[in-house]
GROMACS .gro file of N, CA, C and O in nm:
model
  360
    1UNK      N    1   0.089  -0.121  -0.002
    1UNK     CA    2   0.013  -0.011  -0.003
    1UNK      C    3   0.082   0.134   0.000
    1UNK      O    4   0.183   0.143   0.084
    2UNK      N    5   0.067   0.211  -0.102
    2UNK     CA    6   0.142   0.338  -0.114
    2UNK      C    7   0.104   0.432  -0.006
    2UNK      O    8  -0.015   0.463   0.018
    3UNK      N    9   0.192   0.491   0.070
    3UNK     CA   10   0.165   0.592   0.165
    3UNK      C   11   0.130   0.731   0.100
    3UNK      O   12   0.204   0.762  -0.002
    4UNK      N   13   0.045   0.808   0.143
    4UNK     CA   14   0.014   0.942   0.094
    4UNK      C   15   0.093   1.042   0.164
    4UNK      O   16   0.126   1.015   0.276
    5UNK      N   17   0.108   1.150   0.097
    5UNK     CA   18   0.188   1.266   0.165
    5UNK      C   19   0.122   1.398   0.113
    5UNK      O   20   0.062   1.401   0.013
    6UNK      N   21   0.187   1.504   0.174
    6UNK     CA   22   0.148   1.625   0.143
    6UNK      C   23   0.279   1.718   0.165
    6UNK      O   24   0.380   1.659   0.222
    7UNK      N   25   0.293   1.846   0.113
    7UNK     CA   26   0.407   1.928   0.129
    7UNK      C   27   0.370   2.031   0.222
    7UNK      O   28   0.263   2.103   0.208
    8UNK      N   29   0.437   2.051   0.330
    8UNK     CA   30   0.408   2.155   0.429
    8UNK      C   31   0.527   2.254   0.443
    8UNK      O   32   0.642   2.220   0.445
    9UNK      N   33   0.495   2.388   0.453
    9UNK     CA   34   0.591   2.499   0.495
    9UNK      C   35   0.588   2.499   0.644
    9UNK      O   36   0.470   2.524   0.698
   10UNK      N   37   0.695   2.491   0.711
   10UNK     CA   38   0.687   2.495   0.858
   10UNK      C   39   0.804   2.579   0.909
   10UNK      O   40   0.923   2.564   0.889
   11UNK      N   41   0.766   2.678   0.980
   11UNK     CA   42   0.873   2.771   1.049
   11UNK      C   43   0.833   2.904   1.040
   11UNK      O   44   0.714   2.952   0.994
   12UNK      N   45   0.910   2.998   1.085
   12UNK     CA   46   0.887   3.140   1.084
   12UNK      C   47   0.977   3.218   0.990
   12UNK      O   48   0.927   3.255   0.880
   13UNK      N   49   1.090   3.259   1.018
   13UNK     CA   50   1.171   3.346   0.928
   13UNK      C   51   1.199   3.272   0.799
   13UNK      O   52   1.190   3.332   0.689
   14UNK      N   53   1.267   3.154   0.811
   14UNK     CA   54   1.318   3.085   0.694
   14UNK      C   55   1.251   2.945   0.699
   14UNK      O   56   1.305   2.843   0.749
   15UNK      N   57   1.117   2.929   0.662
   15UNK     CA   58   1.054   2.797   0.661
   15UNK      C   59   1.113   2.690   0.597
   15UNK      O   60   1.171   2.704   0.494
   16UNK      N   61   1.099   2.573   0.660
   16UNK     CA   62   1.151   2.446   0.598
   16UNK      C   63   1.025   2.398   0.521
   16UNK      O   64   0.910   2.402   0.551
   17UNK      N   65   1.057   2.337   0.405
   17UNK     CA   66   0.969   2.274   0.326
   17UNK      C   67   0.979   2.111   0.349
   17UNK      O   68   1.085   2.060   0.313
   18UNK      N   69   0.877   2.061   0.398
   18UNK     CA   70   0.870   1.924   0.449
   18UNK      C   71   0.770   1.833   0.392
   18UNK      O   72   0.644   1.872   0.377
   19UNK      N   73   0.803   1.712   0.342
   19UNK     CA   74   0.722   1.618   0.288
   19UNK      C   75   0.670   1.536   0.419
   19UNK      O   76   0.752   1.490   0.494
   20UNK      N   77   0.539   1.513   0.447
   20UNK     CA   78   0.493   1.438   0.552
   20UNK      C   79   0.343   1.391   0.530
   20UNK      O   80   0.273   1.453   0.437
   21UNK      N   81   0.306   1.309   0.584
   21UNK     CA   82   0.157   1.250   0.574
   21UNK      C   83   0.060   1.351   0.641
   21UNK      O   84  -0.049   1.355   0.601
   22UNK      N   85   0.111   1.399   0.756
   22UNK     CA   86   0.014   1.498   0.834
   22UNK      C   87   0.092   1.630   0.877
   22UNK      O   88   0.211   1.618   0.876
   23UNK      N   89   0.014   1.729   0.918
   23UNK     CA   90   0.078   1.845   0.960
   23UNK      C   91   0.157   1.816   1.096
   23UNK      O   92   0.274   1.867   1.110
   24UNK      N   93   0.106   1.728   1.169
   24UNK     CA   94   0.178   1.700   1.303
   24UNK      C   95   0.303   1.632   1.273
   24UNK      O   96   0.413   1.666   1.338
   25UNK      N   97   0.306   1.548   1.179
   25UNK     CA   98   0.433   1.466   1.137
   25UNK      C   99   0.539   1.579   1.088
   25UNK      O  100   0.649   1.585   1.126
   26UNK      N  101   0.496   1.684   1.013
   26UNK     CA  102   0.581   1.782   0.947
   26UNK      C  103   0.628   1.874   1.060
   26UNK      O  104   0.738   1.900   1.070
   27UNK      N  105   0.550   1.913   1.149
   27UNK     CA  106   0.602   2.000   1.268
   27UNK      C  107   0.685   1.908   1.358
   27UNK      O  108   0.799   1.963   1.400
   28UNK      N  109   0.678   1.800   1.375
   28UNK     CA  110   0.753   1.710   1.462
   28UNK      C  111   0.899   1.695   1.404
   28UNK      O  112   0.999   1.702   1.468
   29UNK      N  113   0.896   1.686   1.256
   29UNK     CA  114   1.016   1.669   1.197
   29UNK      C  115   1.085   1.798   1.199
   29UNK      O  116   1.218   1.796   1.219
   30UNK      N  117   1.028   1.900   1.191
   30UNK     CA  118   1.097   2.035   1.186
   30UNK      C  119   1.153   2.061   1.335
   30UNK      O  120   1.267   2.111   1.345
   31UNK      N  121   1.071   2.028   1.422
   31UNK     CA  122   1.114   2.055   1.577
   31UNK      C  123   1.245   1.972   1.623
   31UNK      O  124   1.309   2.006   1.697
   32UNK      N  125   1.249   1.855   1.556
   32UNK     CA  126   1.355   1.761   1.593
   32UNK      C  127   1.491   1.832   1.533
   32UNK      O  128   1.580   1.818   1.606
   33UNK      N  129   1.502   1.908   1.425
   33UNK     CA  130   1.600   1.974   1.384
   33UNK      C  131   1.635   2.115   1.458
   33UNK      O  132   1.736   2.143   1.476
   34UNK      N  133   1.517   2.182   1.486
   34UNK     CA  134   1.534   2.310   1.541
   34UNK      C  135   1.580   2.307   1.701
   34UNK      O  136   1.641   2.372   1.733
   35UNK      N  137   1.537   2.185   1.758
   35UNK     CA  138   1.577   2.168   1.900
   35UNK      C  139   1.491   2.239   1.991
   35UNK      O  140   1.416   2.354   1.966
   36UNK      N  141   1.489   2.198   2.118
   36UNK     CA  142   1.409   2.246   2.219
   36UNK      C  143   1.450   2.394   2.248
   36UNK      O  144   1.562   2.421   2.250
   37UNK      N  145   1.355   2.479   2.265
   37UNK     CA  146   1.378   2.618   2.288
   37UNK      C  147   1.405   2.705   2.186
   37UNK      O  148   1.444   2.830   2.192
   38UNK      N  149   1.407   2.645   2.050
   38UNK     CA  150   1.452   2.733   1.943
   38UNK      C  151   1.330   2.852   1.919
   38UNK      O  152   1.371   2.956   1.900
   39UNK      N  153   1.216   2.830   1.944
   39UNK     CA  154   1.102   2.911   1.940
   39UNK      C  155   1.072   2.963   2.091
   39UNK      O  156   1.070   2.894   2.169
   40UNK      N  157   1.046   3.094   2.095
   40UNK     CA  158   1.012   3.159   2.223
   40UNK      C  159   0.880   3.119   2.260
   40UNK      O  160   0.786   3.074   2.170
   41UNK      N  161   0.838   3.130   2.375
   41UNK     CA  162   0.703   3.087   2.436
   41UNK      C  163   0.600   3.160   2.363
   41UNK      O  164   0.480   3.109   2.354
   42UNK      N  165   0.622   3.281   2.304
   42UNK     CA  166   0.509   3.354   2.260
   42UNK      C  167   0.510   3.353   2.110
   42UNK      O  168   0.426   3.427   2.047
   43UNK      N  169   0.594   3.290   2.047
   43UNK     CA  170   0.590   3.258   1.913
   43UNK      C  171   0.506   3.144   1.867
   43UNK      O  172   0.521   3.032   1.906
   44UNK      N  173   0.418   3.159   1.760
   44UNK     CA  174   0.337   3.061   1.706
   44UNK      C  175   0.399   3.020   1.582
   44UNK      O  176   0.438   3.091   1.497
   45UNK      N  177   0.414   2.883   1.584
   45UNK     CA  178   0.469   2.816   1.466
   45UNK      C  179   0.379   2.831   1.338
   45UNK      O  180   0.263   2.779   1.358
   46UNK      N  181   0.435   2.878   1.230
   46UNK     CA  182   0.349   2.875   1.115
   46UNK      C  183   0.357   2.768   1.029
   46UNK      O  184   0.470   2.717   0.999
   47UNK      N  185   0.247   2.705   0.999
   47UNK     CA  186   0.241   2.572   0.917
   47UNK      C  187   0.136   2.596   0.808
   47UNK      O  188   0.026   2.639   0.843
   48UNK      N  189   0.173   2.572   0.691
   48UNK     CA  190   0.072   2.571   0.573
   48UNK      C  191   0.106   2.455   0.485
   48UNK      O  192   0.220   2.399   0.465
   49UNK      N  193   0.009   2.416   0.404
   49UNK     CA  194   0.014   2.321   0.307
   49UNK      C  195   0.041   2.380   0.164
   49UNK      O  196   0.000   2.484   0.131
   50UNK      N  197   0.145   2.325   0.091
   50UNK     CA  198   0.187   2.362  -0.037
   50UNK      C  199   0.135   2.271  -0.144
   50UNK      O  200   0.143   2.149  -0.137
   51UNK      N  201   0.079   2.327  -0.240
   51UNK     CA  202   0.040   2.248  -0.364
   51UNK      C  203   0.149   2.186  -0.434
   51UNK      O  204   0.243   2.247  -0.450
   52UNK      N  205   0.124   2.053  -0.465
   52UNK     CA  206   0.229   1.993  -0.552
   52UNK      C  207   0.241   2.056  -0.686
   52UNK      O  208   0.350   2.054  -0.754
   53UNK      N  209   0.130   2.135  -0.724
   53UNK     CA  210   0.139   2.210  -0.854
   53UNK      C  211   0.212   2.358  -0.838
   53UNK      O  212   0.234   2.419  -0.942
   54UNK      N  213   0.260   2.384  -0.725
   54UNK     CA  214   0.313   2.514  -0.705
   54UNK      C  215   0.456   2.529  -0.767
   54UNK      O  216   0.532   2.429  -0.761
   55UNK      N  217   0.500   2.622  -0.837
   55UNK     CA  218   0.618   2.636  -0.919
   55UNK      C  219   0.718   2.722  -0.823
   55UNK      O  220   0.674   2.827  -0.754
   56UNK      N  221   0.839   2.672  -0.807
   56UNK     CA  222   0.945   2.741  -0.738
   56UNK      C  223   1.078   2.724  -0.810
   56UNK      O  224   1.066   2.648  -0.902
   57UNK      N  225   1.175   2.795  -0.774
   57UNK     CA  226   1.307   2.773  -0.821
   57UNK      C  227   1.389   2.694  -0.726
   57UNK      O  228   1.395   2.706  -0.606
   58UNK      N  229   1.437   2.580  -0.773
   58UNK     CA  230   1.512   2.479  -0.701
   58UNK      C  231   1.658   2.483  -0.751
   58UNK      O  232   1.684   2.486  -0.882
   59UNK      N  233   1.756   2.483  -0.667
   59UNK     CA  234   1.896   2.487  -0.706
   59UNK      C  235   1.940   2.348  -0.751
   59UNK      O  236   1.920   2.244  -0.685
   60UNK      N  237   2.000   2.361  -0.874
   60UNK     CA  238   2.050   2.234  -0.927
   60UNK      C  239   2.186   2.201  -0.887
   60UNK      O  240   2.269   2.285  -0.817
   61UNK      N  241   2.244   2.094  -0.913
   61UNK     CA  242   2.379   2.059  -0.871
   61UNK      C  243   2.493   2.134  -0.936
   61UNK      O  244   2.596   2.152  -0.877
   62UNK      N  245   2.453   2.197  -1.042
   62UNK     CA  246   2.547   2.290  -1.118
   62UNK      C  247   2.548   2.430  -1.047
   62UNK      O  248   2.621   2.533  -1.109
   63UNK      N  249   2.468   2.465  -0.955
   63UNK     CA  250   2.455   2.592  -0.900
   63UNK      C  251   2.359   2.676  -0.955
   63UNK      O  252   2.322   2.790  -0.904
   64UNK      N  253   2.297   2.641  -1.067
   64UNK     CA  254   2.193   2.720  -1.131
   64UNK      C  255   2.060   2.678  -1.062
   64UNK      O  256   2.044   2.585  -0.991
   65UNK      N  257   1.963   2.768  -1.102
   65UNK     CA  258   1.830   2.749  -1.045
   65UNK      C  259   1.723   2.710  -1.161
   65UNK      O  260   1.727   2.761  -1.244
   66UNK      N  261   1.661   2.603  -1.125
   66UNK     CA  262   1.561   2.541  -1.239
   66UNK      C  263   1.416   2.577  -1.167
   66UNK      O  264   1.382   2.544  -1.054
   67UNK      N  265   1.323   2.637  -1.253
   67UNK     CA  266   1.194   2.666  -1.212
   67UNK      C  267   1.120   2.525  -1.250
   67UNK      O  268   1.104   2.476  -1.357
   68UNK      N  269   1.050   2.481  -1.149
   68UNK     CA  270   0.965   2.351  -1.152
   68UNK      C  271   0.864   2.343  -1.049
   68UNK      O  272   0.876   2.417  -0.954
   69UNK      N  273   0.765   2.252  -1.070
   69UNK     CA  274   0.663   2.241  -0.968
   69UNK      C  275   0.730   2.135  -0.856
   69UNK      O  276   0.834   2.077  -0.884
   70UNK      N  277   0.665   2.142  -0.745
   70UNK     CA  278   0.721   2.049  -0.651
   70UNK      C  279   0.692   1.901  -0.679
   70UNK      O  280   0.767   1.823  -0.662
   71UNK      N  281   0.590   1.880  -0.763
   71UNK     CA  282   0.560   1.741  -0.808
   71UNK      C  283   0.683   1.705  -0.905
   71UNK      O  284   0.743   1.582  -0.899
   72UNK      N  285   0.729   1.801  -0.990
   72UNK     CA  286   0.849   1.768  -1.094
   72UNK      C  287   0.981   1.749  -0.994
   72UNK      O  288   1.041   1.669  -1.040
   73UNK      N  289   0.989   1.837  -0.889
   73UNK     CA  290   1.112   1.823  -0.808
   73UNK      C  291   1.121   1.689  -0.739
   73UNK      O  292   1.222   1.643  -0.749
   74UNK      N  293   1.009   1.643  -0.704
   74UNK     CA  294   1.005   1.507  -0.630
   74UNK      C  295   1.027   1.404  -0.741
   74UNK      O  296   1.082   1.289  -0.709
   75UNK      N  297   0.973   1.415  -0.853
   75UNK     CA  298   0.982   1.313  -0.952
   75UNK      C  299   0.866   1.226  -0.960
   75UNK      O  300   0.793   1.190  -0.857
   76UNK      N  301   0.828   1.163  -1.078
   76UNK     CA  302   0.706   1.079  -1.083
   76UNK      C  303   0.717   0.952  -1.015
   76UNK      O  304   0.624   0.890  -0.981
   77UNK      N  305   0.851   0.910  -0.981
   77UNK     CA  306   0.860   0.778  -0.914
   77UNK      C  307   0.887   0.787  -0.773
   77UNK      O  308   0.927   0.691  -0.703
   78UNK      N  309   0.861   0.897  -0.723
   78UNK     CA  310   0.876   0.942  -0.570
   78UNK      C  311   0.789   0.840  -0.492
   78UNK      O  312   0.682   0.827  -0.508
   79UNK      N  313   0.854   0.786  -0.398
   79UNK     CA  314   0.777   0.697  -0.294
   79UNK      C  315   0.797   0.759  -0.158
   79UNK      O  316   0.925   0.772  -0.110
   80UNK      N  317   0.694   0.794  -0.095
   80UNK     CA  318   0.695   0.848   0.041
   80UNK      C  319   0.725   0.738   0.141
   80UNK      O  320   0.652   0.642   0.161
   81UNK      N  321   0.830   0.763   0.238
   81UNK     CA  322   0.867   0.677   0.333
   81UNK      C  323   0.882   0.735   0.461
   81UNK      O  324   0.962   0.678   0.560
   82UNK      N  325   0.830   0.845   0.486
   82UNK     CA  326   0.835   0.920   0.620
   82UNK      C  327   0.860   1.059   0.600
   82UNK      O  328   0.906   1.098   0.488
   83UNK      N  329   0.832   1.149   0.699
   83UNK     CA  330   0.861   1.292   0.684
   83UNK      C  331   1.010   1.321   0.667
   83UNK      O  332   1.093   1.248   0.741
   84UNK      N  333   1.038   1.410   0.588
   84UNK     CA  334   1.174   1.455   0.562
   84UNK      C  335   1.165   1.599   0.498
   84UNK      O  336   1.078   1.635   0.428
   85UNK      N  337   1.281   1.673   0.521
   85UNK     CA  338   1.302   1.806   0.474
   85UNK      C  339   1.348   1.785   0.330
   85UNK      O  340   1.435   1.712   0.289
   86UNK      N  341   1.284   1.865   0.242
   86UNK     CA  342   1.330   1.867   0.096
   86UNK      C  343   1.386   1.997   0.053
   86UNK      O  344   1.468   2.001  -0.042
   87UNK      N  345   1.356   2.120   0.124
   87UNK     CA  346   1.417   2.231   0.099
   87UNK      C  347   1.383   2.333   0.192
   87UNK      O  348   1.296   2.290   0.280
   88UNK      N  349   1.425   2.454   0.178
   88UNK     CA  350   1.379   2.567   0.269
   88UNK      C  351   1.360   2.691   0.201
   88UNK      O  352   1.428   2.714   0.077
   89UNK      N  353   1.303   2.792   0.253
   89UNK     CA  354   1.286   2.926   0.191
   89UNK      C  355   1.397   3.007   0.241
   89UNK      O  356   1.406   3.016   0.364
   90UNK      N  357   1.468   3.066   0.146
   90UNK     CA  358   1.579   3.150   0.196
   90UNK      C  359   1.546   3.306   0.158
   90UNK      O  360   1.485   3.343   0.068
   0.00000   0.00000   0.00000
């Protein structure tokens, strides 16, 4: 059975883009990297869902940037195996 996934933007100033099956998985994955105390008590963590059809510029191995959708970035043969960071907003 193939696992389903979504793409989430998680964070404040420089959000991480995370593939996860749920918002909770995406937030937990983000917080594991950020560490305890990264966010202040009065800061609300921003989370939003990103469409697979959204177009962005992704850095290629040669240092250039290619404009493509998140679906194209992941590739047609992508298989979701758990939450993970795929890129971040700079």
